[in-house]
Amino acid sequence: MVIENIGILAGIVPEGVLRKEGAAQGETGLLENAWLRIKDGRIAAFGPMSTLPCSDSEESLDADGGLVMPGFCDSHTHVVYAGSRDGEFLDKINGLSYEEIAARGGGILNSSDLLHRTSEEDLFHQSIVRVKEMMDKGTVAMEIKSGYGLNPADELKMLRVIRRIGQTVPATVRSTFLGAHAVGRGYTHEQYVQTVINLIPQAAEWADFVDVFCDEGFFTVEDTARILEAARGLLVPKIHANELAVSGGVQVGVQYGALSVDHLERTTDAEIEALKGSITMPTMLPGSSFFLGLPYGRAKDYIKAGLGVALASDYNPGSSPSGDMRFVMAQGCIKMRLTPVEAFNAVTLNSAYAMGLSGELGSVTVGKKASLILTRPGWDLTKIAYQYQTPFIQQVIL
Ligand code: NIG
Ligand code: FE
């Protein structure tokens, strides 16, 4: 199939570029008035309209001047959850902090109780509604975490549901074992850390990554190191770090070869230094800053230091009840002062990298999966972030 009359083809990146760092984060390949050929679900070729080889036998799609870009890659979500936490919304409005809500038995433990009472079948059906909502909004690849099970049976139930979602939808799904999200009910802290460690070999049959909520009041750097040590060779780390406090999570993540360290609402220059020269993608989640009223991550400083930055939604019932990656991109610009192209790279190539998928997704590159967004006529990357609530999608191609 050929897409013709593309107003702007955006996100063209040479083969082999797996992430954009430093000044390169502010650059992307653009081609005006273009065509793009899809063969066997992959990008086969593209070029300016003046070079379109004519073929009567090939199916064509008229883009009508719309922009074509790689679909959003959402490298950090918790979309598999049961029920809702809208009951805590009022507490939050009335001024309770995330930590205070959690300390009252709300928060993650509330979701874990709900999940325990929800059948696997029901959990799948509740979750896939959110996954489809994300796909309608242009997300073509997503990472989904466990972490509301908090005991072996329920954690494995979540991981099975995540796998089933990946087998059901055309979007690419990566799976993360986040047993260490909070201490499960009925365990002491130490018993629970040991339970997570013991579960790793089984979790590794279902998941790609291991995550730890390394933050004040949750898991320490020492807990994190023990868990990552046990996961060595089985699961690649992706760490929740520095959301509630400067936690040391970035440094321990880098030390264990984490593919990403995520949140980073609270970081000092030491975290930026620790990330230099590493394989780890600093990933920020502006949706949680927005919802919880936390500081926004220092994305611009990371880029100035020569690093790349990814942005993801963190879609979850407690700190970011939205999987809208276009809104994430807009907040990257409005609140974190990224340029539209920096934010665009953060929600496409760099977030694909943070899931180990940037060889397959995240840019317009011959050979990559043709998982694309076709916009309505007249859109460009700046407008997508600037006019952030006007419907812009004509079609999501998966
Ligand atoms: O990324 N911070 C830890 N975990 C999630 C929130 C989970 C929840 O509150 O349900 C996050 O923000
Ligand atoms: Fe999270």
Coordinates of C-alpha atoms and ligand atoms in Angstrom, one line a residue:
M1 CA 0.0 0.0 0.0
V2 CA 1.1 3.5 -0.7
I3 CA 0.1 6.6 1.3
E4 CA 0.1 9.5 -1.1
N5 CA -0.2 13.3 -0.7
I6 CA 1.4 13.4 2.8
G7 CA 1.7 17.1 3.8
I8 CA 4.6 16.4 6.1
L9 CA 6.4 13.1 6.7
A10 CA 7.9 13.6 10.2
G11 CA 10.3 11.6 12.2
I12 CA 12.6 10.3 9.5
V13 CA 15.7 8.9 11.1
P14 CA 18.6 6.9 9.5
E15 CA 18.8 3.2 10.2
G16 CA 20.8 2.4 13.3
V17 CA 20.0 5.6 15.3
L18 CA 18.4 4.1 18.4
R19 CA 18.0 7.2 20.5
K20 CA 18.4 11.0 20.3
E21 CA 20.7 12.7 22.8
G22 CA 21.8 16.2 23.5
A23 CA 21.5 18.6 20.5
A24 CA 20.2 15.7 18.4
Q25 CA 17.1 15.5 20.5
G26 CA 16.1 18.8 18.9
E27 CA 16.4 17.4 15.3
T28 CA 14.3 15.1 13.2
G29 CA 14.0 14.4 9.5
L30 CA 11.0 16.1 7.7
L31 CA 9.9 15.7 4.1
E32 CA 7.1 17.8 2.7
N33 CA 4.7 16.6 0.1
A34 CA 5.7 12.9 0.3
W35 CA 4.6 9.4 -0.2
L36 CA 5.3 6.3 1.9
R37 CA 5.0 2.6 0.9
I38 CA 4.0 -0.1 3.4
K39 CA 4.8 -3.7 2.7
D40 CA 4.1 -6.6 5.0
G41 CA 3.4 -4.2 7.8
R42 CA 6.7 -2.4 7.5
I43 CA 7.9 0.8 6.0
A44 CA 9.3 -0.2 2.6
A45 CA 10.1 3.1 1.0
F46 CA 9.2 6.8 1.0
G47 CA 10.1 9.9 -1.0
P48 CA 8.8 13.2 -2.4
M49 CA 5.6 13.1 -4.5
S50 CA 7.5 14.0 -7.6
T51 CA 9.2 10.6 -7.4
L52 CA 6.1 8.4 -6.8
P53 CA 6.5 5.4 -9.0
C54 CA 3.1 4.9 -10.7
S55 CA 1.5 1.5 -10.3
D56 CA -2.2 0.8 -11.0
S57 CA -2.2 -2.5 -9.1
E58 CA -1.1 -1.1 -5.7
E59 CA -3.7 0.0 -3.1
S60 CA -3.3 3.7 -2.2
L61 CA -4.4 5.9 0.6
D62 CA -4.8 9.6 0.0
A63 CA -3.4 11.5 3.1
D64 CA -5.1 14.6 1.8
G65 CA -2.2 16.8 3.1
G66 CA -2.2 15.2 6.5
L67 CA 1.1 14.7 8.5
V68 CA 2.4 11.2 8.9
M69 CA 4.5 10.5 11.9
P70 CA 5.6 7.4 14.0
G71 CA 2.9 6.5 16.5
F72 CA 3.4 7.3 20.1
C73 CA 5.5 4.9 22.2
D74 CA 4.5 4.8 25.8
S75 CA 7.3 3.3 27.8
H76 CA 5.8 3.5 31.3
T77 CA 2.2 2.5 32.2
H78 CA 0.2 0.7 34.8
V79 CA -2.9 0.2 32.7
V80 CA -3.7 -3.2 34.0
Y81 CA -5.6 -2.4 37.2
A82 CA -9.0 -3.1 38.7
G83 CA -11.8 -0.7 39.4
S84 CA -10.9 2.9 40.0
R85 CA -9.5 5.2 42.7
D86 CA -11.9 8.0 42.1
G87 CA -12.8 7.8 45.8
E88 CA -9.4 9.2 46.6
F89 CA -9.8 12.0 44.2
L90 CA -11.7 14.1 46.7
D91 CA -9.1 13.4 49.4
K92 CA -6.5 14.7 47.0
I93 CA -8.6 17.8 46.1
N94 CA -9.0 18.4 49.9
G95 CA -5.2 18.6 50.2
L96 CA -4.0 15.1 51.1
S97 CA -0.7 14.2 49.5
Y98 CA 0.1 11.0 47.6
E99 CA 2.0 9.7 50.6
E100 CA -0.8 10.6 53.1
I101 CA -3.4 8.8 50.9
A102 CA -1.2 5.8 50.8
A103 CA -0.6 5.9 54.6
R104 CA -4.4 5.7 55.1
G105 CA -4.6 2.4 53.2
G106 CA -5.5 4.2 50.0
G107 CA -3.1 4.3 47.1
I108 CA -1.4 1.2 45.7
L109 CA -2.8 -1.1 48.5
N110 CA -6.3 0.0 47.6
S111 CA -5.8 -1.0 44.0
S112 CA -4.2 -4.3 45.2
D113 CA -7.3 -5.1 47.3
L114 CA -9.5 -4.4 44.3
L115 CA -7.4 -6.5 42.0
H116 CA -7.4 -9.4 44.4
R117 CA -11.2 -9.5 44.3
T118 CA -11.3 -9.2 40.5
S119 CA -11.2 -12.3 38.3
E120 CA -8.5 -12.6 35.7
E121 CA -11.1 -12.4 32.9
D122 CA -12.7 -9.3 34.3
L123 CA -9.2 -7.7 34.8
F124 CA -8.4 -8.3 31.2
H125 CA -11.7 -6.8 30.0
Q126 CA -11.4 -3.7 32.3
S127 CA -7.8 -3.2 31.2
I128 CA -8.2 -3.6 27.4
V129 CA -10.7 -0.8 27.4
R130 CA -7.9 1.6 28.5
V131 CA -5.4 0.0 26.0
K132 CA -7.9 0.6 23.1
E133 CA -8.4 4.2 24.4
M134 CA -4.6 4.7 24.2
M135 CA -4.4 3.2 20.7
D136 CA -7.3 5.5 19.5
K137 CA -5.1 8.4 20.7
G138 CA -2.2 7.3 18.7
T139 CA -0.2 5.0 21.0
V140 CA 1.3 2.1 19.0
A141 CA 3.6 0.5 21.6
M142 CA 3.3 0.4 25.3
E143 CA 5.0 -1.0 28.4
I144 CA 2.6 -2.3 31.1
K145 CA 3.7 -3.1 34.6
S146 CA 2.4 -5.5 37.2
G147 CA 2.6 -4.2 40.8
Y148 CA -1.0 -4.2 42.0
G149 CA -0.9 -7.9 42.8
L150 CA 1.6 -7.7 45.7
N151 CA 1.5 -11.5 46.3
P152 CA 2.8 -14.2 44.0
A153 CA -0.6 -15.4 42.7
D154 CA -1.9 -11.9 41.9
E155 CA 1.3 -10.7 40.4
L156 CA 1.4 -13.6 38.1
K157 CA -2.3 -13.0 37.3
M158 CA -1.4 -9.5 36.2
L159 CA 1.5 -10.7 34.1
R160 CA -0.7 -13.2 32.3
V161 CA -3.3 -10.4 31.6
I162 CA -0.5 -8.2 30.2
R163 CA 0.6 -11.0 27.9
R164 CA -3.0 -11.7 26.7
I165 CA -3.4 -8.0 25.9
G166 CA -0.2 -8.1 23.8
Q167 CA -1.6 -11.1 22.0
T168 CA -5.0 -9.4 21.4
V169 CA -4.2 -5.9 20.2
P170 CA -2.1 -4.9 17.2
A171 CA 0.0 -2.5 19.3
T172 CA 3.3 -3.8 20.6
V173 CA 3.2 -4.6 24.3
R174 CA 6.2 -5.0 26.7
S175 CA 5.8 -6.3 30.1
T176 CA 7.4 -5.4 33.4
F177 CA 7.4 -7.2 36.7
L178 CA 6.9 -4.6 39.4
G179 CA 6.4 -6.8 42.4
A180 CA 8.3 -4.2 44.5
H181 CA 5.7 -1.5 44.1
A182 CA 4.5 -1.6 47.7
V183 CA 4.8 -4.1 50.5
G184 CA 1.9 -6.5 50.1
R185 CA -0.6 -7.0 52.9
G186 CA 0.3 -9.5 55.5
Y187 CA 4.1 -9.3 54.9
T188 CA 6.8 -7.5 56.8
H189 CA 9.0 -5.4 54.6
E190 CA 11.8 -8.0 54.7
Q191 CA 9.5 -10.9 54.0
Y192 CA 8.0 -9.1 51.1
V193 CA 11.4 -8.2 49.5
Q194 CA 12.3 -11.9 49.8
T195 CA 9.0 -12.9 48.3
V196 CA 9.7 -10.7 45.3
I197 CA 13.2 -12.1 44.9
N198 CA 11.8 -15.6 45.1
L199 CA 9.3 -14.9 42.4
I200 CA 11.7 -13.5 39.9
P201 CA 12.5 -16.8 38.0
Q202 CA 8.8 -17.4 37.4
A203 CA 8.0 -13.7 36.6
A204 CA 10.8 -13.9 34.0
E205 CA 8.8 -16.4 32.0
W206 CA 6.2 -13.7 31.5
A207 CA 8.0 -10.3 31.7
D208 CA 10.7 -8.5 29.8
F209 CA 11.7 -6.1 32.6
V210 CA 11.9 -5.8 36.3
D211 CA 11.0 -2.5 38.1
V212 CA 11.3 -1.4 41.8
F213 CA 9.6 1.7 43.3
C214 CA 12.9 3.0 44.8
D215 CA 11.6 5.9 46.8
E216 CA 11.0 7.3 50.2
G217 CA 8.5 5.1 52.1
F218 CA 8.6 2.3 49.6
F219 CA 11.8 0.4 48.7
T220 CA 15.4 1.4 49.6
V221 CA 18.5 1.4 47.4
E222 CA 19.6 -1.7 49.3
D223 CA 16.3 -3.5 48.5
T224 CA 16.6 -2.4 44.9
A225 CA 20.1 -3.7 44.6
R226 CA 19.1 -7.1 46.0
I227 CA 16.2 -7.4 43.7
L228 CA 18.3 -6.3 40.6
E229 CA 21.0 -8.7 41.6
A230 CA 18.5 -11.6 41.7
A231 CA 17.1 -10.5 38.3
R232 CA 20.6 -10.3 36.7
G233 CA 20.5 -12.2 33.4
L234 CA 16.7 -12.7 33.6
L235 CA 15.0 -9.3 33.5
V236 CA 16.4 -6.0 32.4
P237 CA 15.8 -3.2 35.0
K238 CA 13.6 -0.2 34.6
I239 CA 13.4 1.8 37.9
H240 CA 10.9 4.1 39.5
A241 CA 13.2 6.7 41.0
N242 CA 13.1 10.2 42.6
E243 CA 9.4 10.8 42.5
L244 CA 8.9 11.5 46.2
A245 CA 12.5 12.2 47.2
V246 CA 16.1 12.1 45.9
S247 CA 16.2 8.3 46.4
G248 CA 19.5 7.0 44.9
G249 CA 17.3 5.0 42.5
V250 CA 19.0 6.6 39.5
Q251 CA 22.5 5.6 40.6
V252 CA 21.5 2.0 41.5
G253 CA 19.6 1.7 38.2
V254 CA 22.6 2.9 36.2
Q255 CA 24.8 0.5 38.1
Y256 CA 22.7 -2.5 37.1
G257 CA 22.3 -1.5 33.5
A258 CA 18.7 -0.2 33.7
L259 CA 17.2 0.6 30.3
S260 CA 15.4 3.5 31.9
V261 CA 15.0 5.3 35.2
D262 CA 11.6 6.9 35.4
H263 CA 9.9 9.8 37.2
L264 CA 12.8 12.0 38.2
E265 CA 10.6 14.8 39.5
R266 CA 13.3 15.4 42.1
T267 CA 16.8 15.3 40.8
T268 CA 20.0 17.0 41.5
D269 CA 23.0 17.4 39.3
A270 CA 24.4 14.1 40.7
E271 CA 21.7 12.2 38.9
I272 CA 22.5 13.9 35.6
E273 CA 26.2 13.1 36.1
A274 CA 25.4 9.4 36.9
L275 CA 23.5 9.0 33.7
K276 CA 26.3 10.3 31.4
G277 CA 27.8 7.6 29.3
S278 CA 25.2 5.0 30.4
I279 CA 22.7 3.0 28.4
T280 CA 20.0 4.3 30.7
M281 CA 17.2 6.6 29.3
P282 CA 16.0 9.2 31.8
T283 CA 12.2 9.1 31.5
M284 CA 9.9 11.7 32.8
L285 CA 6.2 11.4 33.4
P286 CA 4.6 14.9 33.3
G287 CA 1.2 13.4 33.8
S288 CA 2.1 12.6 37.4
S289 CA 3.6 16.0 38.0
F290 CA 0.3 17.5 36.7
F291 CA -2.0 15.3 38.6
L292 CA -0.1 15.3 41.9
G293 CA 1.2 18.8 41.8
L294 CA 4.8 17.7 41.8
P295 CA 7.7 19.6 40.2
Y296 CA 8.2 18.8 36.6
G297 CA 11.4 17.0 35.7
R298 CA 14.4 19.0 34.6
A299 CA 14.3 17.6 31.1
K300 CA 16.0 20.6 29.5
D301 CA 19.0 20.3 31.9
Y302 CA 19.4 16.6 30.9
I303 CA 19.4 17.5 27.2
K304 CA 21.9 20.4 27.8
A305 CA 24.2 17.9 29.5
G306 CA 24.2 15.8 26.3
L307 CA 21.7 13.2 27.4
G308 CA 18.4 12.1 25.8
V309 CA 15.1 12.2 27.5
A310 CA 12.0 10.1 27.1
L311 CA 8.5 11.1 28.1
A312 CA 5.7 8.6 29.0
S313 CA 2.2 8.7 30.4
D314 CA 2.5 6.6 33.6
Y315 CA -1.2 5.8 33.0
N316 CA -2.4 4.5 36.4
P317 CA -5.3 5.1 38.8
G318 CA -3.3 6.9 41.5
S319 CA -1.0 9.5 40.0
S320 CA -1.8 9.8 36.3
P321 CA -5.2 8.6 35.2
S322 CA -4.5 9.4 31.6
G323 CA -2.7 7.7 28.7
D324 CA -2.9 10.6 26.4
M325 CA 0.6 10.9 24.9
R326 CA -0.3 14.0 22.9
F327 CA -1.0 15.7 26.2
V328 CA 2.3 14.3 27.5
M329 CA 4.1 15.9 24.5
A330 CA 2.3 19.2 25.1
Q331 CA 3.3 19.2 28.7
G332 CA 6.8 18.5 27.7
C333 CA 6.7 21.8 25.7
I334 CA 4.5 23.9 28.0
K335 CA 5.8 22.8 31.4
M336 CA 9.3 21.4 30.7
R337 CA 10.2 23.9 28.0
L338 CA 11.1 21.3 25.4
T339 CA 10.9 22.4 21.8
P340 CA 8.2 20.6 19.9
V341 CA 10.8 18.4 18.1
E342 CA 12.5 17.6 21.5
A343 CA 9.2 16.5 22.9
F344 CA 8.3 14.6 19.7
N345 CA 11.5 12.6 20.0
A346 CA 10.8 12.0 23.7
V347 CA 7.4 10.4 22.9
T348 CA 8.6 8.4 19.9
L349 CA 12.2 7.3 19.3
N350 CA 13.5 7.8 22.9
S351 CA 10.4 6.2 24.5
A352 CA 10.7 3.3 22.1
Y353 CA 14.4 3.0 23.2
A354 CA 13.2 2.9 26.8
M355 CA 11.3 -0.3 26.0
G356 CA 14.1 -1.8 23.9
L357 CA 12.0 -1.3 20.8
S358 CA 13.7 1.5 18.9
G359 CA 15.2 -0.9 16.3
E360 CA 11.6 -1.6 15.3
L361 CA 9.5 1.4 16.1
G362 CA 9.7 5.1 17.0
S363 CA 10.7 6.6 13.7
V364 CA 10.1 6.7 9.9
T365 CA 12.9 4.4 8.8
V366 CA 12.8 1.8 6.1
G367 CA 12.4 -1.7 7.6
K368 CA 10.7 -0.5 10.8
K369 CA 7.1 -1.4 11.7
A370 CA 4.6 0.9 9.9
S371 CA 2.9 1.9 13.1
L372 CA 2.0 5.4 12.2
I373 CA -0.3 8.3 12.9
L374 CA -1.9 10.1 9.9
T375 CA -3.3 13.4 11.0
R376 CA -6.0 15.6 9.5
P377 CA -4.9 18.1 6.9
G378 CA -2.7 21.0 7.9
W379 CA -1.0 19.8 11.1
D380 CA 2.7 20.1 11.9
L381 CA 4.7 19.0 15.0
T382 CA 4.4 22.4 16.7
K383 CA 0.7 22.6 16.2
I384 CA 0.2 19.1 17.6
A385 CA 1.7 20.3 21.0
Y386 CA 0.4 23.9 20.9
Q387 CA -3.2 23.3 20.0
Y388 CA -3.2 20.3 22.3
Q389 CA -6.8 19.6 22.6
T390 CA -8.1 19.9 19.0
P391 CA -8.6 16.5 17.5
F392 CA -5.8 15.9 15.0
I393 CA -5.8 12.2 14.2
Q394 CA -7.3 11.1 10.9
Q395 CA -6.2 7.5 11.2
V396 CA -3.9 5.3 13.4
I397 CA -2.1 2.8 11.1
L398 CA -1.1 -0.4 13.0
Ligands
NIG1 O1 4.3 5.6 38.8 N1 4.9 5.8 41.9 C1 4.6 4.6 41.9 N2 3.7 4.0 41.1 C2 2.8 4.7 40.3 C3 1.6 5.1 41.0 C4 0.8 3.9 41.3 C5 -0.5 4.2 42.0 O2 -0.6 5.2 42.8 O3 -1.4 3.4 41.8 C6 3.5 5.9 39.6 O4 3.2 7.0 39.8
FE2 FE 4.7 4.4 37.4

